[in-house]
Amino acid sequence: MAAPLKTFGRKVLCGYCHVLHKGLLCRIVASSPSSLVSGSRGYSAGSEEKSTHFGFETVPEGQKAERVYKVFENVAQKYDVMNDAMSMGIHRLWKDTLLHIMNPQPGIRLLDTAGGTGDISFRFLDYVQSQRDRQRRRAARTNQTVSWQQIAANYTSSDTGPGESRAVVCDINKEMLKVGKQRAEQQGYNTGLSWVVGDAEELPFDDNQFDVYTIAFGIRNVTHIEQALQEALRVLKPGGRFMCLEFSRVSNPLLSRFYDAYSFQLIPVLGEVIAGDWKSYQYLVESIRRFPDQETFKGMIEDAGFFRVQYFNLTGGVVAIHSGFKL
Amino acid sequence: MAVLLRGLRAGRALRGLSKVTVPVATSPHCTGVRRGFHRAVLLQVQKESDPDDSSSTTTSSSSSSSSYHQHYQAHPSESEPASSASEQETPTPNTSYTDQAGEESEDYETEEQLQARILTAALEFVPQHGWSVEAISAAAETLGLSSASAGMFTNGAGDLVLHFIAHCNAQLTETLAEQHNQVQLGQAEKKTTAEFLRDAVEIRLRMLIPYIDTWPQAMSILLLPHNIPDSLKHLSTMVDDIWYYAGDRSTDLNWYTRRAALTGIYNTTELVMLQDSSPDFQDTWAFLDNRINDIVNMANTAKQAQATGEAVVQGLMGAAVTLKNLTGMNQRR
């Protein structure tokens, strides 16, 4: 009696294995205690769940976005202070350089992805405003004989702001956007700025909307970088520019040693002292090391469909600005 | 000899300076840009040297992709040594694909061609915005691109000015070649060297007249250190072209002196033109006449001085021999 039962049982299990080998029932199988099944469970589970890096850890892809969200939720309040402390204020120069390379003309629309606290957008609005002022001064200089109508028009028009230029700050993290809005109020940016919650891999915008897409220190936190690049290509207008400011590979070996020592010894300590959060800043420096280097990332941007891709190394390669065009 | 000179010039052009100034080690970078370009080429570049297209100069420039510097070769027969060498590198699949509309859309051209189009369109906005990135942005918008695409030009205004100069030089070369053909066919008379130089410089300077108000700005842009090599190259090839069509085949020091003289004449005449307010720039052409006559006179004077010198030396030698005869020192004892 036992023998036929055993063979019957084995047949059932073999039937199970058949279905297993299709690879779709691994989750159901995972709860089964049978050893025969567990061998195949190991096989099919590996083919189903992809994993990615979270700093030097390896985590399932579904989890990375969540964990990144928690990191930035924790650091949001002290984000700007920590930026200044970690980079000794140099991050302001990096962002200024990004704007100089972008050289935006008045009237364009900027999408600042992973914009968080709004640094890039504020600089963009300032830059565009000063360009407008310069153009108006130049027009006034050449227009020496002013008519009464023009003088009257000057009295009535009080456009000193950025004018038609628009900046949209998009971030997946509501805390960062909250901090950004507070800063905008404090610093007096009230026109030309919008705050949108959105995922860089799935932007809540239509096609061909923006002239410039920037992502500053955000793309290494994205789970699927290629998708983010595809989305960037989608929302840009023809002729639009993709710009990415990101930590990158230092080529100089001497500088690299100092940089590594500084990153791994000092930055988490600063994080603990100033923000009370060692692990987030450990994640930060680890994620920098896991990001591809300048040439690889340039290849990825080209594969996404951008043209004239080039990069500019800042501070010896600590930071690189990649730029590509949708032509 | 002329072919050798043309080959040398073509070789110089192909080894042109890199236009994209990026503060990064260039060797891996260059291959990346070339890879991007090859991908663009694979997007069905189908334009050959199209006789209908007025910018026939730009097509052969786009095919010489190996150098980032756009070297405009107007005359097809002259561009043979240049473009045949470069066309071996770029596989232009222009016969295997047929476009639906039969015309060129943005996907079907290379980045260089698109850049050339933008810069040509930007020339219209120069009187309003000057030689600046704003003119390029305005032009990009008229072509249907976002104004952010002006960021493609890392040299900004310098790119625009150099493009304009290359365009003018190409037009000049075309005109000179046509005149040369006409002389060869016997339909026109051969001009004297002085007349030829004068006409060539006048033709070239007349191309500046539409932009004469903003030309000082353009000249100052050309004098920026990173633009000097390119602007000198354009100037020297233009002067070389003019002398070639004037019939200069010299291979000695004359080659250098003639080109130096013409460069001086051209630059000074350009400067005079900037502040000339006479009708149709008559003062400028009068100045040009005088300078060319100076050069011709100097050449004649040099020859005369040499002949005189020789005659004087011979006279002195004769006097010395006579003296020796008179004093009896010449006799052998």
XYZ file of C-alpha atoms in Angstrom:
660
model
C 0.000 0.000 0.000
C 2.834 2.338 0.846
C 4.668 1.705 -2.411
C 1.873 2.774 -4.762
C 1.285 5.785 -2.509
C 4.920 6.695 -2.743
C 4.928 6.373 -6.526
C 1.677 8.330 -6.645
C 3.248 10.997 -4.469
C 6.327 11.089 -6.640
C 4.157 11.416 -9.751
C 2.365 14.389 -8.219
C 5.643 15.965 -7.314
C 6.960 15.328 -10.815
C 3.874 17.004 -12.161
C 4.626 19.903 -9.892
C 8.188 20.041 -11.183
C 6.941 20.154 -14.751
C 4.939 23.245 -14.000
C 7.818 24.642 -12.011
C 10.149 24.422 -14.903
C 7.905 26.862 -16.723
C 9.267 29.187 -14.077
C 6.040 30.917 -13.229
C 4.991 29.276 -10.000
C 8.086 29.915 -7.959
C 6.219 31.896 -5.336
C 3.728 29.120 -4.707
C 6.553 26.644 -4.685
C 8.486 28.683 -2.177
C 6.036 27.730 0.519
C 6.317 24.004 -0.208
C 8.662 22.160 2.162
C 9.599 19.342 -0.190
C 13.323 18.981 -0.820
C 12.844 17.936 -4.431
C 10.897 21.071 -5.042
C 13.303 23.281 -3.139
C 16.090 22.441 -5.603
C 13.998 23.663 -8.488
C 12.776 26.571 -6.398
C 16.341 27.786 -6.196
C 16.594 27.590 -9.990
C 13.360 29.360 -10.837
C 13.631 31.975 -8.078
C 16.966 33.092 -9.529
C 15.439 33.620 -12.946
C 12.523 35.684 -11.624
C 13.741 38.239 -9.050
C 16.373 40.649 -10.439
C 18.589 42.418 -7.981
C 20.376 45.682 -8.096
C 22.860 47.554 -6.017
C 21.998 49.789 -3.097
C 25.369 51.194 -2.181
C 27.571 48.174 -1.711
C 24.569 46.020 -0.782
C 22.630 43.957 -3.230
C 18.882 44.304 -2.926
C 15.928 43.179 -5.012
C 14.940 45.803 -7.524
C 11.525 46.367 -6.042
C 13.093 47.382 -2.769
C 15.647 49.861 -4.007
C 13.204 52.651 -4.744
C 11.655 52.270 -1.313
C 14.956 52.371 0.489
C 16.150 55.384 -1.475
C 12.899 57.108 -0.589
C 13.536 56.466 3.101
C 17.103 57.760 2.834
C 16.008 61.060 1.401
C 13.061 61.327 3.713
C 15.473 61.184 6.611
C 17.997 63.637 5.231
C 15.577 66.154 3.728
C 15.670 68.684 6.543
C 19.447 68.800 6.748
C 20.111 68.198 3.054
C 21.484 71.622 2.183
C 23.546 71.960 5.340
C 25.085 68.570 4.719
C 25.833 69.446 1.107
C 27.782 72.476 2.220
C 29.605 70.567 4.915
C 30.532 67.572 2.785
C 31.721 69.456 -0.253
C 33.032 72.495 1.618
C 30.691 74.644 -0.392
C 32.092 73.484 -3.726
C 28.735 72.026 -4.739
C 27.574 75.590 -5.369
C 30.352 76.025 -7.907
C 29.406 72.761 -9.552
C 25.810 73.834 -9.907
C 26.852 77.264 -11.181
C 29.028 75.571 -13.784
C 26.072 73.444 -14.847
C 24.070 76.600 -15.478
C 26.913 78.263 -17.346
C 27.285 75.308 -19.653
C 23.530 75.213 -20.163
C 23.497 78.942 -20.967
C 19.703 79.156 -21.051
C 18.050 81.827 -23.158
C 15.013 83.644 -21.746
C 11.699 81.949 -22.395
C 12.663 78.282 -22.163
C 11.157 75.573 -19.998
C 13.321 73.597 -17.624
C 12.508 70.257 -16.041
C 14.612 69.787 -12.938
C 14.258 66.067 -12.155
C 15.276 64.839 -8.723
C 15.319 68.557 -8.096
C 14.472 68.127 -4.461
C 15.350 71.321 -2.687
C 15.409 73.309 -5.897
C 19.026 74.454 -6.159
C 19.203 74.125 -9.932
C 15.817 75.736 -10.527
C 16.641 78.782 -8.397
C 19.905 79.258 -10.240
C 18.102 78.845 -13.547
C 15.595 81.562 -12.694
C 18.366 83.922 -11.588
C 20.373 83.291 -14.741
C 17.425 83.787 -17.047
C 16.447 86.964 -15.258
C 19.915 88.449 -15.577
C 19.962 87.513 -19.281
C 16.680 89.336 -19.778
C 17.986 92.379 -17.953
C 21.101 92.403 -20.077
C 19.105 92.144 -23.284
C 16.820 94.946 -22.243
C 19.752 97.149 -21.298
C 21.354 96.492 -24.658
C 18.113 97.270 -26.471
C 17.790 100.470 -24.473
C 21.345 101.487 -25.313
C 20.820 101.157 -29.030
C 17.432 102.794 -28.918
C 18.529 106.348 -28.229
C 15.499 108.176 -29.554
C 12.679 106.896 -27.400
C 9.123 107.748 -28.334
C 6.497 108.817 -25.803
C 4.607 105.603 -26.355
C 7.638 103.534 -25.435
C 8.213 105.540 -22.274
C 4.578 105.070 -21.286
C 4.859 101.341 -21.977
C 7.915 101.181 -19.730
C 6.020 102.755 -16.874
C 3.183 100.260 -17.080
C 5.212 97.090 -17.591
C 6.756 95.917 -14.352
C 8.270 92.643 -15.454
C 11.403 92.176 -13.447
C 11.009 88.468 -12.871
C 12.031 85.599 -15.061
C 9.336 86.447 -17.582
C 8.175 83.560 -19.706
C 10.784 81.078 -18.520
C 9.447 78.227 -16.460
C 11.129 75.771 -14.139
C 9.400 72.589 -13.016
C 10.920 70.795 -10.059
C 10.064 67.113 -10.111
C 11.028 64.763 -7.305
C 9.793 61.397 -6.108
C 10.158 62.444 -2.483
C 7.553 64.723 -0.945
C 9.775 65.688 1.974
C 12.437 67.087 -0.318
C 9.821 69.056 -2.258
C 8.441 70.457 0.991
C 11.863 71.701 2.002
C 12.288 73.121 -1.480
C 9.030 75.051 -1.308
C 10.007 76.552 2.021
C 13.335 77.665 0.607
C 11.628 79.184 -2.414
C 9.382 81.233 -0.171
C 12.296 82.373 1.938
C 14.402 83.396 -1.005
C 11.547 85.055 -2.841
C 11.056 82.899 -5.902
C 7.345 83.099 -6.471
C 6.890 83.223 -10.256
C 7.886 80.689 -12.838
C 8.308 77.728 -10.498
C 6.230 74.548 -10.157
C 6.617 71.602 -7.823
C 5.579 68.171 -9.068
C 5.833 64.746 -7.461
C 6.987 62.210 -10.015
C 9.184 59.228 -10.708
C 12.102 59.796 -13.067
C 11.387 56.433 -14.664
C 7.808 57.443 -15.412
C 7.449 61.180 -15.698
C 3.936 62.653 -15.392
C 4.374 64.886 -18.424
C 3.429 64.763 -22.084
C 5.884 64.324 -24.922
C 7.924 67.226 -26.277
C 7.344 69.574 -23.398
C 10.673 70.863 -22.162
C 13.675 72.621 -23.617
C 16.145 71.454 -20.990
C 16.045 68.409 -18.724
C 18.466 68.379 -15.839
C 19.084 65.789 -13.198
C 21.613 66.857 -10.605
C 22.970 64.224 -8.227
C 19.855 62.149 -8.728
C 20.399 59.649 -11.470
C 22.536 57.314 -9.424
C 19.544 56.779 -7.127
C 17.323 55.674 -9.997
C 16.780 51.923 -10.232
C 16.634 51.700 -14.020
C 18.876 54.371 -15.449
C 18.037 53.472 -19.039
C 14.359 54.069 -18.392
C 15.085 57.450 -16.895
C 17.092 58.338 -19.997
C 14.246 57.171 -22.233
C 11.799 59.306 -20.300
C 14.126 62.269 -20.613
C 14.219 61.762 -24.375
C 10.451 61.580 -24.470
C 9.633 64.778 -22.605
C 12.247 66.885 -24.375
C 11.365 68.985 -27.379
C 13.311 68.416 -30.607
C 16.579 70.234 -30.115
C 16.177 69.918 -26.371
C 19.124 69.314 -24.101
C 19.682 66.632 -21.501
C 22.105 67.557 -18.742
C 23.231 65.381 -15.891
C 25.410 66.524 -13.025
C 26.694 63.513 -11.125
C 29.583 62.189 -9.125
C 31.937 60.256 -11.314
C 35.288 58.508 -11.512
C 38.428 60.341 -10.465
C 41.210 59.483 -12.875
C 44.185 60.933 -11.009
C 45.425 58.152 -8.643
C 46.727 60.539 -5.979
C 43.558 62.564 -5.886
C 41.594 59.330 -5.940
C 43.264 58.109 -2.761
C 42.488 61.317 -0.913
C 38.964 61.338 -2.245
C 38.336 57.740 -1.149
C 39.749 58.383 2.283
C 37.666 61.534 2.621
C 34.503 59.830 1.379
C 34.628 56.759 3.547
C 36.185 58.148 6.690
C 34.825 61.662 6.967
C 31.464 61.867 5.267
C 29.527 59.284 7.315
C 30.979 60.865 10.461
C 29.773 64.276 9.324
C 26.421 62.708 8.571
C 26.202 61.348 12.108
C 27.307 64.573 13.735
C 25.241 67.037 11.724
C 22.223 65.052 10.592
C 22.283 62.166 13.032
C 22.193 59.615 10.244
C 25.275 57.500 9.571
C 23.687 54.969 7.271
C 22.224 57.406 4.769
C 25.569 58.996 4.143
C 27.229 55.618 3.979
C 24.727 54.832 1.239
C 25.626 58.093 -0.456
C 29.331 57.420 -0.788
C 28.772 53.786 -1.720
C 26.278 54.672 -4.428
C 28.846 57.047 -5.905
C 31.282 54.159 -6.280
C 28.638 51.970 -7.939
C 27.752 54.530 -10.576
C 29.321 53.900 -14.026
C 32.245 56.047 -15.067
C 32.190 58.932 -17.523
C 32.659 56.960 -20.731
C 30.209 54.206 -19.802
C 27.535 56.669 -18.850
C 28.162 58.582 -22.052
C 27.604 55.326 -23.948
C 24.337 54.810 -22.100
C 23.140 58.282 -23.005
C 24.016 57.704 -26.643
C 22.185 54.382 -26.602
C 19.085 56.115 -25.319
C 19.084 58.176 -28.503
C 20.815 61.437 -27.684
C 23.268 63.102 -30.036
C 26.369 65.233 -29.473
C 26.939 63.624 -26.101
C 29.891 65.082 -24.274
C 31.030 65.338 -20.704
C 32.937 67.902 -18.690
C 34.961 66.842 -15.683
C 34.874 69.124 -12.692
C 37.254 69.045 -9.750
C 39.433 66.448 -11.400
C 36.626 63.996 -12.113
C 34.917 64.067 -8.735
C 31.890 65.429 -10.570
C 31.039 65.208 -14.259
C 28.457 67.049 -16.329
C 27.087 64.959 -19.191
C 25.173 66.713 -21.926
C 23.245 65.349 -24.894
C 20.779 66.675 -27.434
C 17.562 65.313 -28.832
C 17.968 66.017 -32.526
C 53.818 71.323 -58.785
C 50.396 72.863 -58.447
C 48.960 69.433 -57.705
C 51.570 68.959 -55.016
C 50.607 72.254 -53.443
C 46.934 71.359 -53.561
C 47.670 67.994 -52.024
C 49.657 69.656 -49.244
C 46.857 72.058 -48.557
C 44.288 69.283 -48.540
C 46.428 67.310 -46.140
C 46.716 70.329 -43.898
C 42.959 70.746 -43.943
C 42.290 67.128 -43.046
C 44.609 67.318 -40.098
C 42.622 70.373 -39.016
C 42.393 71.486 -35.453
C 39.725 70.066 -33.250
C 36.803 72.424 -32.930
C 35.165 70.862 -29.899
C 37.138 72.169 -26.950
C 36.308 69.967 -24.016
C 38.603 70.027 -20.959
C 39.024 66.282 -20.975
C 41.515 63.806 -22.396
C 40.527 63.699 -26.007
C 41.473 60.258 -27.253
C 38.652 58.182 -25.745
C 36.377 61.110 -26.197
C 37.095 61.420 -29.910
C 36.130 57.849 -30.566
C 32.905 58.387 -28.686
C 31.949 61.378 -30.785
C 32.891 59.507 -33.920
C 30.717 56.614 -32.778
C 27.836 59.015 -32.307
C 28.519 60.397 -35.744
C 28.583 56.965 -37.342
C 25.235 56.206 -35.752
C 23.967 59.421 -37.263
C 25.409 58.454 -40.637
C 23.568 55.158 -40.435
C 20.367 57.181 -40.208
C 20.299 57.213 -43.991
C 22.489 60.084 -45.060
C 21.478 60.336 -48.613
C 22.566 63.730 -49.784
C 25.417 63.708 -52.276
C 26.920 66.729 -53.940
C 23.605 68.090 -55.116
C 23.962 70.597 -57.908
C 20.578 72.104 -57.029
C 21.604 72.887 -53.535
C 23.187 76.277 -53.286
C 25.178 75.114 -50.342
C 27.002 72.524 -52.390
C 30.021 73.540 -50.441
C 28.596 72.135 -47.258
C 28.013 68.616 -48.568
C 31.639 67.901 -49.230
C 32.437 69.452 -45.913
C 30.040 67.108 -44.162
C 31.655 64.105 -45.772
C 35.053 65.024 -44.410
C 33.974 63.880 -41.014
C 37.330 62.795 -39.738
C 38.289 66.349 -38.911
C 35.945 68.274 -36.711
C 36.934 71.446 -38.518
C 34.656 72.144 -41.464
C 36.887 72.761 -44.416
C 34.895 74.118 -47.302
C 36.063 73.054 -50.733
C 33.970 74.744 -53.352
C 35.259 73.460 -56.641
C 34.570 69.747 -57.151
C 37.750 69.071 -59.111
C 39.815 70.643 -56.404
C 38.057 68.772 -53.685
C 38.885 65.420 -55.256
C 42.098 64.792 -53.307
C 40.456 65.985 -50.096
C 37.062 64.346 -50.227
C 38.171 61.099 -51.807
C 40.547 60.559 -48.924
C 37.873 61.320 -46.357
C 35.039 59.527 -48.117
C 36.865 56.270 -47.685
C 36.266 56.627 -43.960
C 32.572 57.424 -44.014
C 30.290 54.789 -45.505
C 27.541 56.920 -47.018
C 24.677 54.550 -47.864
C 22.976 57.066 -50.034
C 21.858 54.821 -52.840
C 20.293 51.925 -50.976
C 17.562 53.849 -49.191
C 14.856 55.945 -50.721
C 13.159 58.604 -48.690
C 9.396 58.827 -49.070
C 9.184 62.499 -49.798
C 12.466 62.515 -51.648
C 13.635 65.421 -49.527
C 15.868 65.730 -46.564
C 14.329 65.673 -43.103
C 16.214 66.100 -39.908
C 16.746 62.381 -39.290
C 18.389 61.931 -42.615
C 21.289 64.246 -42.165
C 24.344 64.219 -40.030
C 24.975 66.377 -37.028
C 27.488 68.425 -38.981
C 24.963 69.181 -41.678
C 22.405 70.222 -39.108
C 24.961 72.460 -37.435
C 25.825 74.032 -40.776
C 22.133 74.687 -41.416
C 21.653 76.301 -38.030
C 24.700 78.519 -38.472
C 23.627 79.586 -41.939
C 20.205 80.485 -40.583
C 21.845 82.344 -37.698
C 23.507 84.765 -40.106
C 20.128 86.401 -40.623
C 19.857 87.263 -36.946
C 23.310 88.754 -36.695
C 22.278 92.355 -37.450
C 19.797 92.124 -34.574
C 21.683 90.105 -31.946
C 25.259 90.500 -33.023
C 27.659 87.596 -33.363
C 26.491 85.740 -30.286
C 24.818 82.647 -28.978
C 21.517 84.524 -29.003
C 21.609 84.713 -32.771
C 22.210 80.957 -32.922
C 19.337 80.315 -30.484
C 16.980 82.459 -32.538
C 18.024 80.581 -35.676
C 17.470 77.204 -34.017
C 13.946 78.248 -33.170
C 13.194 79.167 -36.775
C 14.350 75.698 -37.792
C 11.906 74.111 -35.374
C 14.425 73.162 -32.696
C 14.471 74.305 -29.127
C 16.732 77.267 -28.426
C 18.672 75.041 -26.041
C 20.223 73.341 -29.072
C 22.519 76.358 -29.433
C 24.462 74.642 -26.677
C 25.746 72.246 -29.339
C 28.234 74.906 -30.329
C 30.818 74.790 -27.605
C 32.645 77.719 -29.150
C 29.442 79.747 -29.384
C 29.910 82.969 -31.300
C 33.297 81.799 -32.550
C 31.627 78.940 -34.382
C 29.269 81.361 -36.099
C 32.013 83.716 -37.244
C 34.266 80.915 -38.466
C 31.358 79.374 -40.357
C 30.667 82.699 -42.052
C 34.300 83.150 -43.016
C 34.557 79.652 -44.396
C 31.396 80.264 -46.398
C 32.770 83.522 -47.832
C 36.081 81.923 -48.727
C 34.288 79.100 -50.482
C 32.260 81.565 -52.508
C 35.414 83.455 -53.422
C 37.162 80.297 -54.560
C 34.154 79.397 -56.678
C 34.093 82.803 -58.333
C 37.836 82.733 -59.019
C 37.619 79.248 -60.483
C 34.795 80.337 -62.772
C 36.798 83.308 -63.971
C 39.783 81.044 -64.518
C 37.633 78.704 -66.594
C 36.372 81.559 -68.685
C 39.901 82.745 -69.382
C 40.903 79.224 -70.374
C 37.936 78.920 -72.689
C 38.945 82.178 -74.246
C 35.753 83.951 -73.273
C 37.526 86.513 -71.125
C 40.830 88.270 -71.189
C 43.588 87.447 -68.799
C 44.095 90.176 -66.244
C 47.386 91.488 -65.023
C 48.470 90.297 -61.621
C 47.801 93.641 -59.979
C 44.320 93.855 -61.470
C 43.541 90.267 -60.540
C 44.587 90.747 -56.919
C 42.641 93.932 -56.691
C 39.472 92.336 -58.021
C 39.800 89.261 -55.835
C 40.232 91.272 -52.636
C 37.352 93.526 -53.612
C 35.048 90.563 -54.245
C 35.935 89.062 -50.906
C 35.528 92.275 -48.967
C 32.206 93.043 -50.587
C 30.818 89.920 -48.922
C 31.259 91.688 -45.598
C 29.081 94.628 -46.536
C 25.776 93.209 -45.180
C 27.419 92.646 -41.786
C 29.705 95.642 -41.723
C 28.056 97.164 -38.661
C 28.759 94.171 -36.478
C 32.015 93.180 -38.156
C 34.231 94.777 -35.480
C 32.620 92.427 -32.968
C 33.335 89.501 -35.273
C 36.959 90.544 -35.668
C 37.397 90.773 -31.922
C 35.937 87.275 -31.558
C 38.437 86.007 -34.114
C 41.263 87.484 -32.078
C 40.387 85.462 -28.987
C 43.245 83.081 -28.258
C 41.296 79.889 -28.840
C 40.057 81.165 -32.191
C 43.364 82.445 -33.518
C 44.598 79.154 -35.007
C 41.352 78.653 -36.932
C 41.110 82.220 -38.152
C 44.750 82.213 -39.262
C 44.156 79.007 -41.139
C 41.175 80.469 -42.987
C 43.133 83.610 -43.812
C 46.148 81.747 -45.096
C 44.142 79.359 -47.262
C 42.219 82.278 -48.739
C 45.408 84.165 -49.602
C 46.901 80.996 -51.021
C 43.803 80.490 -53.182
C 43.974 84.028 -54.543
C 47.638 83.709 -55.458
C 47.077 80.316 -57.035
C 44.436 81.686 -59.346
C 46.602 84.732 -59.998
C 49.032 82.303 -61.529
C 51.701 82.100 -58.864
C 53.665 78.856 -59.154
C 56.774 79.988 -57.354
C 58.723 77.600 -55.194
C 61.303 79.882 -53.659
C 61.226 82.686 -51.148
C 58.783 84.501 -53.413
C 56.021 82.161 -52.269
C 56.285 83.494 -48.725
C 56.857 87.114 -49.599
C 53.884 87.240 -51.938
C 51.508 85.694 -49.444
C 52.763 87.882 -46.649
C 52.257 90.947 -48.808
C 48.721 89.975 -49.775
C 47.842 89.156 -46.169
C 49.010 92.595 -45.155
C 47.019 94.224 -47.936
C 43.871 92.295 -47.075
C 44.009 93.004 -43.350
C 44.707 96.693 -43.726
C 42.001 97.106 -46.356
C 39.531 95.330 -44.077
C 40.345 97.737 -41.269
C 39.950 100.729 -43.572
C 36.610 99.368 -44.696
C 35.326 99.267 -41.126
C 35.505 103.001 -40.723
C 34.752 103.972 -44.314
C 31.606 106.000 -44.814
C 31.988 106.973 -48.467
C 29.322 105.833 -50.944
C 29.841 102.201 -51.925
C 33.124 102.188 -50.010
C 34.995 104.057 -52.730
C 37.693 105.182 -50.329
C 38.386 101.579 -49.445
C 38.859 100.551 -53.072
C 41.111 103.561 -53.646
C 43.193 102.519 -50.634
C 43.359 98.993 -52.008
C 44.548 100.319 -55.380
C 47.299 102.283 -53.747
C 48.513 99.349 -51.666
C 48.643 97.027 -54.612
C 50.514 99.613 -56.628
C 52.930 99.943 -53.732
C 53.634 96.238 -53.801
C 54.098 96.222 -57.554
C 56.372 99.255 -57.351
C 58.375 97.687 -54.602
C 58.851 94.567 -56.662
C 60.022 96.645 -59.623
C 62.236 98.751 -57.405
C 63.818 95.680 -55.944
C 64.642 94.374 -59.384
C 66.054 97.707 -60.462
C 68.119 98.014 -57.327
C 69.579 94.603 -57.908
C 70.462 95.420 -61.518
C 71.953 98.740 -60.482
C 73.954 97.097 -57.774
C 75.404 94.598 -60.190
C 76.291 97.346 -62.650
C 77.969 99.383 -59.930
C 80.010 96.416 -58.796
C 81.143 95.750 -62.354
C 82.099 99.376 -62.776
C 84.169 99.311 -59.621
C 85.918 96.137 -60.689
C 86.746 97.751 -64.025
C 88.125 100.850 -62.318
C 90.261 98.723 -60.038
C 91.742 96.745 -62.946
C 92.488 99.999 -64.824
C 94.260 101.411 -61.805
C 96.345 98.310 -61.419
C 97.291 98.495 -65.110
C 98.247 102.145 -64.802
C 100.467 101.601 -61.807
C 102.025 98.640 -63.466
C 101.087 96.154 -60.770
C 99.461 93.805 -63.182
C 102.583 92.920 -65.081
C 104.327 89.680 -64.535
C 108.042 89.856 -64.159
